[in-house]
PDB file of C-alpha atoms (C1' of nucleotides) in Angstrom:
ATOM      1  CA  MET A   9      48.314 -17.717 103.963  1.00 44.00           C
ATOM      2  CA  THR A  10      45.704 -15.863 102.056  1.00 50.00           C
ATOM      3  CA  THR A  11      42.006 -15.856 102.775  1.00 68.00           C
ATOM      4  CA  THR A  12      41.582 -17.273  99.326  1.00 77.00           C
ATOM      5  CA  ASP A  13      43.603 -20.335 100.211  1.00 80.00           C
ATOM      6  CA  GLU A  14      41.807 -20.722 103.488  1.00 81.00           C
ATOM      7  CA  ALA A  15      38.471 -20.808 101.765  1.00 83.00           C
ATOM      8  CA  LEU A  16      39.527 -23.652  99.542  1.00 88.00           C
ATOM      9  CA  ARG A  17      41.118 -25.561 102.365  1.00 87.00           C
ATOM     10  CA  THR A  18      38.060 -25.184 104.527  1.00 84.00           C
ATOM     11  CA  ALA A  19      35.871 -26.377 101.705  1.00 85.00           C
ATOM     12  CA  GLY A  20      38.097 -29.420 101.264  1.00 88.00           C
ATOM     13  CA  LEU A  21      39.113 -28.376  97.767  1.00 92.00           C
ATOM     14  CA  ARG A  22      42.564 -28.428  96.252  1.00 94.00           C
ATOM     15  CA  ALA A  23      44.067 -25.069  95.428  1.00 94.00           C
ATOM     16  CA  THR A  24      44.164 -25.164  91.666  1.00 96.00           C
ATOM     17  CA  ARG A  25      44.963 -22.248  89.439  1.00 96.00           C
ATOM     18  CA  GLN A  26      41.385 -22.162  88.196  1.00 97.00           C
ATOM     19  CA  ARG A  27      39.832 -22.048  91.628  1.00 96.00           C
ATOM     20  CA  LEU A  28      42.239 -19.403  92.779  1.00 95.00           C
ATOM     21  CA  SER A  29      41.389 -17.228  89.819  1.00 96.00           C
ATOM     22  CA  VAL A  30      37.687 -17.591  90.524  1.00 96.00           C
ATOM     23  CA  LEU A  31      38.121 -16.685  94.164  1.00 95.00           C
ATOM     24  CA  GLU A  32      40.432 -13.817  93.336  1.00 94.00           C
ATOM     25  CA  SER A  33      37.923 -12.418  90.901  1.00 95.00           C
ATOM     26  CA  LEU A  34      35.164 -12.722  93.454  1.00 93.00           C
ATOM     27  CA  ARG A  35      37.217 -11.324  96.282  1.00 88.00           C
ATOM     28  CA  GLU A  36      36.583  -7.623  96.073  1.00 75.00           C
ATOM     29  CA  ARG A  37      33.726  -7.673  93.636  1.00 86.00           C
ATOM     30  CA  PRO A  38      30.791  -5.689  95.010  1.00 78.00           C
ATOM     31  CA  ASP A  39      28.210  -7.128  92.669  1.00 86.00           C
ATOM     32  CA  ALA A  40      26.887 -10.614  92.113  1.00 90.00           C
ATOM     33  CA  VAL A  41      28.049 -12.411  89.009  1.00 95.00           C
ATOM     34  CA  THR A  42      26.789 -15.369  87.007  1.00 96.00           C
ATOM     35  CA  ALA A  43      28.870 -18.374  86.034  1.00 97.00           C
ATOM     36  CA  GLN A  44      28.579 -17.450  82.383  1.00 97.00           C
ATOM     37  CA  ASP A  45      29.733 -13.892  82.922  1.00 96.00           C
ATOM     38  CA  LEU A  46      32.543 -14.848  85.228  1.00 97.00           C
ATOM     39  CA  HIS A  47      33.775 -17.397  82.746  1.00 97.00           C
ATOM     40  CA  ALA A  48      33.757 -14.882  79.912  1.00 96.00           C
ATOM     41  CA  GLU A  49      35.540 -12.370  82.071  1.00 96.00           C
ATOM     42  CA  LEU A  50      38.264 -14.756  83.167  1.00 96.00           C
ATOM     43  CA  ARG A  51      38.801 -15.978  79.650  1.00 96.00           C
ATOM     44  CA  GLY A  52      38.920 -12.407  78.459  1.00 95.00           C
ATOM     45  CA  ALA A  53      41.586 -11.693  81.042  1.00 94.00           C
ATOM     46  CA  GLY A  54      43.660 -14.556  79.719  1.00 94.00           C
ATOM     47  CA  GLU A  55      42.908 -16.969  82.526  1.00 94.00           C
ATOM     48  CA  PRO A  56      42.594 -20.493  81.192  1.00 94.00           C
ATOM     49  CA  ILE A  57      39.440 -21.983  82.651  1.00 97.00           C
ATOM     50  CA  GLY A  58      36.473 -23.920  81.339  1.00 97.00           C
ATOM     51  CA  LEU A  59      32.846 -23.081  81.871  1.00 98.00           C
ATOM     52  CA  THR A  60      32.316 -26.421  83.551  1.00 98.00           C
ATOM     53  CA  THR A  61      34.956 -25.613  86.107  1.00 98.00           C
ATOM     54  CA  VAL A  62      33.460 -22.229  86.833  1.00 98.00           C
ATOM     55  CA  TYR A  63      30.120 -23.852  87.512  1.00 98.00           C
ATOM     56  CA  ARG A  64      31.658 -26.552  89.664  1.00 97.00           C
ATOM     57  CA  THR A  65      33.745 -24.083  91.630  1.00 97.00           C
ATOM     58  CA  LEU A  66      30.922 -21.666  92.278  1.00 97.00           C
ATOM     59  CA  THR A  67      28.567 -24.446  93.283  1.00 96.00           C
ATOM     60  CA  ALA A  68      31.128 -25.937  95.644  1.00 95.00           C
ATOM     61  CA  LEU A  69      31.922 -22.599  97.248  1.00 93.00           C
ATOM     62  CA  ALA A  70      28.269 -21.734  97.654  1.00 92.00           C
ATOM     63  CA  GLY A  71      27.674 -25.137  99.216  1.00 89.00           C
ATOM     64  CA  ALA A  72      30.489 -24.504 101.643  1.00 87.00           C
ATOM     65  CA  GLY A  73      28.922 -21.210 102.620  1.00 83.00           C
ATOM     66  CA  PHE A  74      31.477 -18.901 101.060  1.00 89.00           C
ATOM     67  CA  LEU A  75      29.148 -17.528  98.459  1.00 91.00           C
ATOM     68  CA  ASP A  76      25.580 -16.384  98.471  1.00 85.00           C
ATOM     69  CA  THR A  77      23.443 -17.125  95.478  1.00 87.00           C
ATOM     70  CA  PHE A  78      20.838 -14.950  93.861  1.00 84.00           C
ATOM     71  CA  ASP A  79      18.452 -15.680  91.117  1.00 85.00           C
ATOM     72  CA  ARG A  80      18.945 -13.107  88.402  1.00 85.00           C
ATOM     73  CA  ASP A  81      16.358 -13.457  85.718  1.00 84.00           C
ATOM     74  CA  GLY A  82      16.470 -17.226  85.561  1.00 86.00           C
ATOM     75  CA  GLU A  83      20.204 -17.350  85.983  1.00 92.00           C
ATOM     76  CA  GLN A  84      22.122 -18.036  89.153  1.00 94.00           C
ATOM     77  CA  ALA A  85      24.343 -15.236  90.351  1.00 93.00           C
ATOM     78  CA  PHE A  86      26.981 -15.630  93.040  1.00 94.00           C
ATOM     79  CA  ARG A  87      28.680 -13.285  95.410  1.00 89.00           C
ATOM     80  CA  ARG A  88      31.225 -13.626  98.137  1.00 86.00           C
ATOM     81  CA  CYS A  89      29.654 -13.053 101.506  1.00 79.00           C
ATOM     82  CA  GLY A  90      30.853 -12.349 104.972  1.00 66.00           C
ATOM     83  CA  GLU A  91      31.064 -14.860 107.746  1.00 59.00           C
ATOM     84  CA  VAL A  92      28.028 -13.771 109.650  1.00 62.00           C
ATOM     85  CA  HIS A  93      24.509 -14.106 108.441  1.00 67.00           C
ATOM     86  CA  HIS A  94      23.197 -11.043 106.712  1.00 74.00           C
ATOM     87  CA  HIS A  95      20.839  -9.756 104.066  1.00 83.00           C
ATOM     88  CA  HIS A  96      21.202  -7.863 100.853  1.00 83.00           C
ATOM     89  CA  LEU A  97      20.380  -4.582  99.280  1.00 87.00           C
ATOM     90  CA  VAL A  98      20.608  -5.041  95.539  1.00 83.00           C
ATOM     91  CA  CYS A  99      20.807  -2.276  92.954  1.00 84.00           C
ATOM     92  CA  GLU A 100      18.715  -3.302  89.994  1.00 78.00           C
ATOM     93  CA  THR A 101      20.614  -1.044  87.662  1.00 79.00           C
ATOM     94  CA  CYS A 102      24.241  -1.885  88.362  1.00 82.00           C
ATOM     95  CA  ASN A 103      23.719  -5.135  90.268  1.00 77.00           C
ATOM     96  CA  ARG A 104      25.804  -3.841  93.093  1.00 82.00           C
ATOM     97  CA  VAL A 105      25.033  -5.620  96.345  1.00 82.00           C
ATOM     98  CA  GLU A 106      25.370  -4.171  99.796  1.00 84.00           C
ATOM     99  CA  GLU A 107      25.214  -6.298 102.866  1.00 80.00           C
ATOM    100  CA  LEU A 108      22.795  -5.514 105.631  1.00 83.00           C
ATOM    101  CA  SER A 109      22.838  -6.682 109.153  1.00 74.00           C
ATOM    102  CA  GLY A 110      19.510  -8.172 109.949  1.00 69.00           C
ATOM    103  CA  ASP A 111      18.777  -8.284 113.616  1.00 74.00           C
ATOM    104  CA  ASP A 112      15.286  -7.003 112.990  1.00 75.00           C
ATOM    105  CA  VAL A 113      14.763  -9.641 110.384  1.00 82.00           C
ATOM    106  CA  GLU A 114      15.986 -12.486 112.538  1.00 83.00           C
ATOM    107  CA  ARG A 115      13.515 -11.512 115.163  1.00 81.00           C
ATOM    108  CA  TRP A 116      10.679 -11.381 112.666  1.00 82.00           C
ATOM    109  CA  VAL A 117      11.657 -14.756 111.269  1.00 85.00           C
ATOM    110  CA  SER A 118      11.596 -16.659 114.494  1.00 86.00           C
ATOM    111  CA  GLN A 119       8.405 -15.053 115.711  1.00 85.00           C
ATOM    112  CA  ALA A 120       6.529 -15.624 112.489  1.00 87.00           C
ATOM    113  CA  ALA A 121       7.675 -19.224 112.224  1.00 88.00           C
ATOM    114  CA  THR A 122       6.723 -20.009 115.770  1.00 88.00           C
ATOM    115  CA  ARG A 123       3.333 -18.471 115.273  1.00 87.00           C
ATOM    116  CA  HIS A 124       2.718 -20.813 112.360  1.00 88.00           C
ATOM    117  CA  GLY A 125       4.200 -23.930 113.918  1.00 89.00           C
ATOM    118  CA  PHE A 126       7.113 -24.074 111.506  1.00 90.00           C
ATOM    119  CA  GLU A 127      10.592 -25.256 112.244  1.00 88.00           C
ATOM    120  CA  VAL A 128      12.883 -22.746 110.554  1.00 85.00           C
ATOM    121  CA  THR A 129      15.519 -24.069 108.210  1.00 80.00           C
ATOM    122  CA  GLY A 130      16.395 -20.804 106.575  1.00 79.00           C
ATOM    123  CA  HIS A 131      15.220 -17.477 105.358  1.00 83.00           C
ATOM    124  CA  ARG A 132      16.012 -14.849 102.837  1.00 81.00           C
ATOM    125  CA  ALA A 133      15.333 -11.161 102.981  1.00 85.00           C
ATOM    126  CA  ASP A 134      16.526  -8.933 100.198  1.00 82.00           C
ATOM    127  CA  ILE A 135      15.707  -5.411  99.211  1.00 86.00           C
ATOM    128  CA  PHE A 136      15.826  -4.265  95.614  1.00 84.00           C
ATOM    129  CA  GLY A 137      16.203  -0.704  94.530  1.00 84.00           C
ATOM    130  CA  ILE A 138      18.293   1.867  92.761  1.00 86.00           C
ATOM    131  CA  CYS A 139      21.477   2.921  94.483  1.00 87.00           C
ATOM    132  CA  ALA A 140      22.498   6.511  94.971  1.00 88.00           C
ATOM    133  CA  ALA A 141      25.084   6.344  92.204  1.00 87.00           C
ATOM    134  CA  CYS A 142      22.607   5.093  89.645  1.00 86.00           C
ATOM    135  CA  ARG A 143      19.982   7.681  90.366  1.00 81.00           C
TER     136      ARG A 143
ATOM    137  CA  MET B  14     -18.794 -12.445  87.518  1.00 44.00           C
ATOM    138  CA  THR B  15     -16.077 -14.560  89.007  1.00 50.00           C
ATOM    139  CA  THR B  16     -12.829 -13.338  90.449  1.00 68.00           C
ATOM    140  CA  THR B  17     -11.186 -15.474  87.838  1.00 77.00           C
ATOM    141  CA  ASP B  18     -12.759 -13.468  85.057  1.00 80.00           C
ATOM    142  CA  GLU B  19     -11.907 -10.237  86.742  1.00 81.00           C
ATOM    143  CA  ALA B  20      -8.285 -11.148  86.906  1.00 83.00           C
ATOM    144  CA  LEU B  21      -8.112 -11.731  83.187  1.00 87.00           C
ATOM    145  CA  ARG B  22     -10.026  -8.629  82.375  1.00 87.00           C
ATOM    146  CA  THR B  23      -7.826  -6.522  84.591  1.00 84.00           C
ATOM    147  CA  ALA B  24      -4.754  -7.977  82.971  1.00 85.00           C
ATOM    148  CA  GLY B  25      -6.168  -7.158  79.566  1.00 88.00           C
ATOM    149  CA  LEU B  26      -6.345 -10.803  78.554  1.00 91.00           C
ATOM    150  CA  ARG B  27      -9.168 -12.578  76.797  1.00 94.00           C
ATOM    151  CA  ALA B  28     -10.987 -15.194  78.791  1.00 94.00           C
ATOM    152  CA  THR B  29     -10.025 -18.353  76.992  1.00 96.00           C
ATOM    153  CA  ARG B  30     -10.691 -21.835  78.189  1.00 96.00           C
ATOM    154  CA  GLN B  31      -6.991 -22.397  78.769  1.00 96.00           C
ATOM    155  CA  ARG B  32      -6.501 -19.323  80.865  1.00 96.00           C
ATOM    156  CA  LEU B  33      -9.575 -20.041  82.901  1.00 95.00           C
ATOM    157  CA  SER B  34      -8.371 -23.531  83.648  1.00 96.00           C
ATOM    158  CA  VAL B  35      -4.995 -22.193  84.766  1.00 96.00           C
ATOM    159  CA  LEU B  36      -6.614 -19.648  87.040  1.00 95.00           C
ATOM    160  CA  GLU B  37      -9.073 -22.143  88.388  1.00 94.00           C
ATOM    161  CA  SER B  38      -6.307 -24.552  89.217  1.00 94.00           C
ATOM    162  CA  LEU B  39      -4.358 -21.833  90.938  1.00 93.00           C
ATOM    163  CA  ARG B  40      -7.336 -20.463  92.783  1.00 88.00           C
ATOM    164  CA  GLU B  41      -7.371 -22.437  95.987  1.00 73.00           C
ATOM    165  CA  ARG B  42      -3.992 -24.056  95.704  1.00 84.00           C
ATOM    166  CA  PRO B  43      -1.980 -23.490  98.871  1.00 76.00           C
ATOM    167  CA  ASP B  44       1.392 -24.314  97.382  1.00 84.00           C
ATOM    168  CA  ALA B  45       3.430 -22.814  94.597  1.00 89.00           C
ATOM    169  CA  VAL B  46       3.530 -24.702  91.334  1.00 94.00           C
ATOM    170  CA  THR B  47       5.829 -24.707  88.314  1.00 96.00           C
ATOM    171  CA  ALA B  48       4.687 -24.303  84.729  1.00 97.00           C
ATOM    172  CA  GLN B  49       5.801 -27.835  83.942  1.00 97.00           C
ATOM    173  CA  ASP B  50       3.905 -29.352  86.844  1.00 96.00           C
ATOM    174  CA  LEU B  51       0.794 -27.336  86.239  1.00 97.00           C
ATOM    175  CA  HIS B  52       0.797 -28.318  82.595  1.00 97.00           C
ATOM    176  CA  ALA B  53       1.136 -32.001  83.425  1.00 96.00           C
ATOM    177  CA  GLU B  54      -1.628 -31.706  85.980  1.00 95.00           C
ATOM    178  CA  LEU B  55      -4.059 -29.963  83.660  1.00 96.00           C
ATOM    179  CA  ARG B  56      -3.358 -32.398  80.882  1.00 95.00           C
ATOM    180  CA  GLY B  57      -3.809 -35.250  83.304  1.00 95.00           C
ATOM    181  CA  ALA B  58      -7.168 -33.807  84.268  1.00 94.00           C
ATOM    182  CA  GLY B  59      -8.227 -33.775  80.644  1.00 94.00           C
ATOM    183  CA  GLU B  60      -7.834 -30.061  80.112  1.00 94.00           C
ATOM    184  CA  PRO B  61      -6.511 -29.356  76.644  1.00 93.00           C
ATOM    185  CA  ILE B  62      -3.651 -26.891  77.000  1.00 97.00           C
ATOM    186  CA  GLY B  63      -0.150 -26.574  75.663  1.00 97.00           C
ATOM    187  CA  LEU B  64       2.972 -26.032  77.697  1.00 97.00           C
ATOM    188  CA  THR B  65       3.649 -22.837  75.822  1.00 97.00           C
ATOM    189  CA  THR B  66       0.305 -21.440  76.852  1.00 97.00           C
ATOM    190  CA  VAL B  67       0.873 -22.339  80.475  1.00 98.00           C
ATOM    191  CA  TYR B  68       4.151 -20.452  80.402  1.00 97.00           C
ATOM    192  CA  ARG B  69       2.604 -17.479  78.659  1.00 97.00           C
ATOM    193  CA  THR B  70      -0.372 -17.373  80.992  1.00 97.00           C
ATOM    194  CA  LEU B  71       1.653 -17.640  84.178  1.00 96.00           C
ATOM    195  CA  THR B  72       4.116 -15.029  83.007  1.00 95.00           C
ATOM    196  CA  ALA B  73       1.336 -12.639  82.043  1.00 94.00           C
ATOM    197  CA  LEU B  74      -0.490 -13.090  85.329  1.00 93.00           C
ATOM    198  CA  ALA B  75       2.674 -12.644  87.326  1.00 91.00           C
ATOM    199  CA  GLY B  76       3.463  -9.520  85.364  1.00 88.00           C
ATOM    200  CA  ALA B  77       0.013  -8.194  86.141  1.00 86.00           C
ATOM    201  CA  GLY B  78       0.594  -8.811  89.826  1.00 83.00           C
ATOM    202  CA  PHE B  79      -1.810 -11.692  90.295  1.00 88.00           C
ATOM    203  CA  LEU B  80       0.851 -14.249  90.977  1.00 90.00           C
ATOM    204  CA  ASP B  81       3.981 -14.301  93.038  1.00 85.00           C
ATOM    205  CA  THR B  82       6.956 -16.119  91.658  1.00 86.00           C
ATOM    206  CA  PHE B  83       9.459 -18.202  93.552  1.00 84.00           C
ATOM    207  CA  ASP B  84      12.629 -19.790  92.381  1.00 84.00           C
ATOM    208  CA  ARG B  85      12.428 -23.475  93.174  1.00 85.00           C
ATOM    209  CA  ASP B  86      15.695 -25.143  92.429  1.00 84.00           C
ATOM    210  CA  GLY B  87      16.305 -23.431  89.138  1.00 86.00           C
ATOM    211  CA  GLU B  88      12.695 -23.580  88.133  1.00 92.00           C
ATOM    212  CA  GLN B  89      10.136 -20.827  88.445  1.00 93.00           C
ATOM    213  CA  ALA B  90       7.184 -21.580  90.683  1.00 93.00           C
ATOM    214  CA  PHE B  91       4.018 -19.495  90.756  1.00 93.00           C
ATOM    215  CA  ARG B  92       1.333 -18.933  93.298  1.00 88.00           C
ATOM    216  CA  ARG B  93      -1.760 -16.838  93.492  1.00 85.00           C
ATOM    217  CA  CYS B  94      -1.303 -14.046  95.981  1.00 77.00           C
ATOM    218  CA  GLY B  95      -3.574 -11.774  97.847  1.00 64.00           C
ATOM    219  CA  GLU B  96      -4.158  -8.154  96.975  1.00 57.00           C
ATOM    220  CA  VAL B  97      -2.072  -6.725  99.727  1.00 60.00           C
ATOM    221  CA  HIS B  98       1.634  -7.052  99.936  1.00 66.00           C
ATOM    222  CA  HIS B  99       2.821  -9.900 102.071  1.00 73.00           C
ATOM    223  CA  HIS B 100       5.581 -12.417 102.629  1.00 83.00           C
ATOM    224  CA  HIS B 101       5.839 -16.151 102.622  1.00 82.00           C
ATOM    225  CA  LEU B 102       6.517 -19.050 104.891  1.00 87.00           C
ATOM    226  CA  VAL B 103       7.430 -21.978 102.711  1.00 82.00           C
ATOM    227  CA  CYS B 104       7.509 -25.610 103.803  1.00 83.00           C
ATOM    228  CA  GLU B 105      10.493 -27.247 102.165  1.00 77.00           C
ATOM    229  CA  THR B 106       8.965 -30.677 102.416  1.00 79.00           C
ATOM    230  CA  CYS B 107       5.481 -30.228 100.983  1.00 81.00           C
ATOM    231  CA  ASN B 108       5.986 -26.846  99.294  1.00 76.00           C
ATOM    232  CA  ARG B 109       3.006 -25.454 101.072  1.00 81.00           C
ATOM    233  CA  VAL B 110       3.134 -21.699 101.324  1.00 81.00           C
ATOM    234  CA  GLU B 111       1.584 -19.608 104.040  1.00 83.00           C
ATOM    235  CA  GLU B 112       1.228 -15.900 103.721  1.00 79.00           C
ATOM    236  CA  LEU B 113       2.602 -13.616 106.352  1.00 82.00           C
ATOM    237  CA  SER B 114       1.776 -10.060 106.993  1.00 73.00           C
ATOM    238  CA  GLY B 115       4.958  -8.084 107.088  1.00 69.00           C
ATOM    239  CA  ASP B 116       4.612  -4.837 108.912  1.00 74.00           C
ATOM    240  CA  ASP B 117       7.874  -5.471 110.695  1.00 75.00           C
ATOM    241  CA  VAL B 118       9.522  -6.203 107.422  1.00 82.00           C
ATOM    242  CA  GLU B 119       8.222  -3.129 105.671  1.00 82.00           C
ATOM    243  CA  ARG B 120       9.679  -1.032 108.415  1.00 81.00           C
ATOM    244  CA  TRP B 121      13.018  -2.721 108.146  1.00 82.00           C
ATOM    245  CA  VAL B 122      13.046  -2.305 104.387  1.00 85.00           C
ATOM    246  CA  SER B 123      12.481   1.402 104.304  1.00 86.00           C
ATOM    247  CA  GLN B 124      14.886   2.103 107.123  1.00 85.00           C
ATOM    248  CA  ALA B 125      17.664   0.008 105.661  1.00 87.00           C
ATOM    249  CA  ALA B 126      17.238   1.461 102.192  1.00 88.00           C
ATOM    250  CA  THR B 127      17.236   5.012 103.440  1.00 88.00           C
ATOM    251  CA  ARG B 128      20.335   4.350 105.439  1.00 87.00           C
ATOM    252  CA  HIS B 129      22.119   3.232 102.295  1.00 88.00           C
ATOM    253  CA  GLY B 130      20.774   5.908  99.983  1.00 89.00           C
ATOM    254  CA  PHE B 131      18.717   3.458  97.934  1.00 90.00           C
ATOM    255  CA  GLU B 132      15.407   4.122  96.314  1.00 87.00           C
ATOM    256  CA  VAL B 133      13.347   1.016  97.010  1.00 85.00           C
ATOM    257  CA  THR B 134      11.740  -0.701  94.044  1.00 80.00           C
ATOM    258  CA  GLY B 135      10.863  -3.915  95.784  1.00 79.00           C
ATOM    259  CA  HIS B 136      11.786  -6.445  98.364  1.00 83.00           C
ATOM    260  CA  ARG B 137      11.327 -10.045  99.173  1.00 81.00           C
ATOM    261  CA  ALA B 138      11.338 -11.714 102.532  1.00 84.00           C
ATOM    262  CA  ASP B 139      10.640 -15.401 102.782  1.00 82.00           C
ATOM    263  CA  ILE B 140      11.096 -17.929 105.519  1.00 86.00           C
ATOM    264  CA  PHE B 141      11.815 -21.554 104.780  1.00 84.00           C
ATOM    265  CA  GLY B 142      11.133 -24.367 107.158  1.00 84.00           C
ATOM    266  CA  ILE B 143       9.247 -27.528 107.898  1.00 86.00           C
ATOM    267  CA  CYS B 144       5.593 -27.130 108.643  1.00 87.00           C
ATOM    268  CA  ALA B 145       3.865 -28.743 111.583  1.00 87.00           C
ATOM    269  CA  ALA B 146       2.219 -31.392 109.430  1.00 86.00           C
ATOM    270  CA  CYS B 147       5.495 -32.513 107.897  1.00 86.00           C
ATOM    271  CA  ARG B 148       7.332 -32.806 111.166  1.00 81.00           C
TER     272      ARG B 148
ATOM    273  C1'  DG C   2      51.827 -42.676  92.935  1.00 64.61           C
ATOM    274  C1'  DT C   3      47.109 -41.692  94.366  1.00 64.61           C
ATOM    275  C1'  DT C   4      43.398 -39.156  94.146  1.00 64.61           C
ATOM    276  C1'  DG C   5      41.129 -35.015  93.032  1.00 64.61           C
ATOM    277  C1'  DT C   6      40.451 -31.744  89.015  1.00 64.61           C
ATOM    278  C1'  DT C   7      39.897 -30.083  84.385  1.00 64.61           C
ATOM    279  C1'  DG C   8      37.501 -29.320  80.083  1.00 64.61           C
ATOM    280  C1'  DC C   9      35.669 -30.772  75.914  1.00 64.61           C
ATOM    281  C1'  DA C  10      31.763 -32.529  73.802  1.00 64.61           C
ATOM    282  C1'  DA C  11      27.307 -34.226  74.496  1.00 64.61           C
ATOM    283  C1'  DA C  12      23.279 -34.586  77.156  1.00 64.61           C
ATOM    284  C1'  DG C  13      19.497 -32.466  79.906  1.00 64.61           C
ATOM    285  C1'  DA C  14      16.158 -29.380  81.254  1.00 64.61           C
ATOM    286  C1'  DA C  15      13.595 -25.075  81.428  1.00 64.61           C
ATOM    287  C1'  DT C  16      11.904 -21.493  78.727  1.00 64.61           C
ATOM    288  C1'  DT C  17      11.072 -18.792  74.434  1.00 64.61           C
ATOM    289  C1'  DT C  18       9.897 -17.961  69.559  1.00 64.61           C
ATOM    290  C1'  DG C  19       8.023 -18.535  64.609  1.00 64.61           C
ATOM    291  C1'  DC C  20       4.029 -19.190  62.472  1.00 64.61           C
ATOM    292  C1'  DA C  21      -0.263 -21.062  60.645  1.00 64.61           C
ATOM    293  C1'  DA C  22      -4.740 -22.478  62.473  1.00 64.61           C
ATOM    294  C1'  DC C  23      -8.199 -20.924  65.533  1.00 64.61           C
ATOM    295  C1'  DA C  24     -11.188 -18.539  69.125  1.00 64.61           C
ATOM    296  C1'  DT C  25     -12.830 -14.350  71.340  1.00 64.61           C
ATOM    297  C1'  DA C  26     -14.955  -9.969  71.525  1.00 64.61           C
TER     298       DA C  26
ATOM    299  C1'  DT D   6     -14.454  -9.465  60.975  1.00 64.61           C
ATOM    300  C1'  DA D   7     -10.396  -7.861  63.358  1.00 64.61           C
ATOM    301  C1'  DT D   8      -7.355  -9.009  66.629  1.00 64.61           C
ATOM    302  C1'  DG D   9      -5.729 -11.728  70.288  1.00 64.61           C
ATOM    303  C1'  DT D  10      -4.519 -16.660  71.386  1.00 64.61           C
ATOM    304  C1'  DT D  11      -3.054 -21.374  70.835  1.00 64.61           C
ATOM    305  C1'  DG D  12       0.253 -25.063  70.253  1.00 64.61           C
ATOM    306  C1'  DC D  13       3.426 -27.614  67.803  1.00 64.61           C
ATOM    307  C1'  DA D  14       8.102 -27.906  66.572  1.00 64.61           C
ATOM    308  C1'  DA D  15      12.416 -25.830  66.650  1.00 64.61           C
ATOM    309  C1'  DA D  16      15.565 -22.847  68.722  1.00 64.61           C
ATOM    310  C1'  DT D  17      17.778 -20.743  72.893  1.00 64.61           C
ATOM    311  C1'  DT D  18      19.929 -20.775  77.305  1.00 64.61           C
ATOM    312  C1'  DC D  19      21.581 -22.251  81.440  1.00 64.61           C
ATOM    313  C1'  DT D  20      23.473 -26.175  83.722  1.00 64.61           C
ATOM    314  C1'  DT D  21      25.109 -30.969  84.350  1.00 64.61           C
ATOM    315  C1'  DT D  22      27.554 -35.315  83.119  1.00 64.61           C
ATOM    316  C1'  DG D  23      30.849 -38.810  80.928  1.00 64.61           C
ATOM    317  C1'  DC D  24      35.359 -39.556  80.525  1.00 64.61           C
ATOM    318  C1'  DA D  25      40.245 -39.373  79.316  1.00 64.61           C
ATOM    319  C1'  DA D  26      44.180 -36.300  80.099  1.00 64.61           C
ATOM    320  C1'  DC D  27      46.296 -33.861  83.786  1.00 64.61           C
ATOM    321  C1'  DA D  28      47.731 -31.516  88.252  1.00 64.61           C
ATOM    322  C1'  DA D  29      47.950 -31.274  93.325  1.00 64.61           C
ATOM    323  C1'  DC D  30      49.254 -33.407  97.480  1.00 64.61           C
TER     324       DC D  30
END
DNA sequence: GTTGTTGCAAAGAATTTGCAACATA
DNA sequence: TATGTTGCAAATTCTTTGCAACAAC
């Protein structure tokens, strides 16, 4: 049983060829990708899949917590993410994303929220920069 | 000389009635607003301004560093921000935004980036929650 | 077989651009 | 007056929806 299958099962989605190809493509990808780009890439690789399905699959997986979403210049970008909560270090040149553990951040979040009387529902902390390879 | 005028001057923009009304509307507003909403509001208040101009003004001001931009459900939202760098605590119910100082965050950012060999170009750290009034 | 899924075409929605009229400095 | 700005309409883009054919369980 592959992790790919598990993800679909957990999300309550049937394992269709299209969804498997999306997950497979996302699996080892280090950078975030948009629905449009992923669709073009899959089509280019000969995988039969419609843009609508790519959108629906990515949205469903993100909703189930398997993907993180970024906003890239007005477009949604998606990336597979680990099980535990974390943050991102994004290279603005190559779009590569590295995951960061965020203990420090978690602490800051709860303290700041408490101080302002907020009930926390979520947070996001990302760092943007140029990675070593791109410099 | 108002701060509003200064902002335009600094951004190298002429002080037109439209831009002044945008800035004025943004001035004391505690929550982030989208171009569409701001346009509707200004029009509703009798201010003559086109949607195109609202977009152009907000984009220019954000580019000049006078506004912060958020992504609100696929739509860009803008908010006047202070001079010093800070972070946000956003109420998901009323969209009110409170500013947070972020010394802890700054520290985390530079340490994490260094650890990964990144040259930092920016970062964003926001907390989402429900504010005291909305609970 | 039943029910979920696909994908085309069309609809929607946010944002940008061309360009002639107009306002600011 | 010279140059920046406006705003309408049209064009672009990203994303969603209707619906009939189809695939997974």
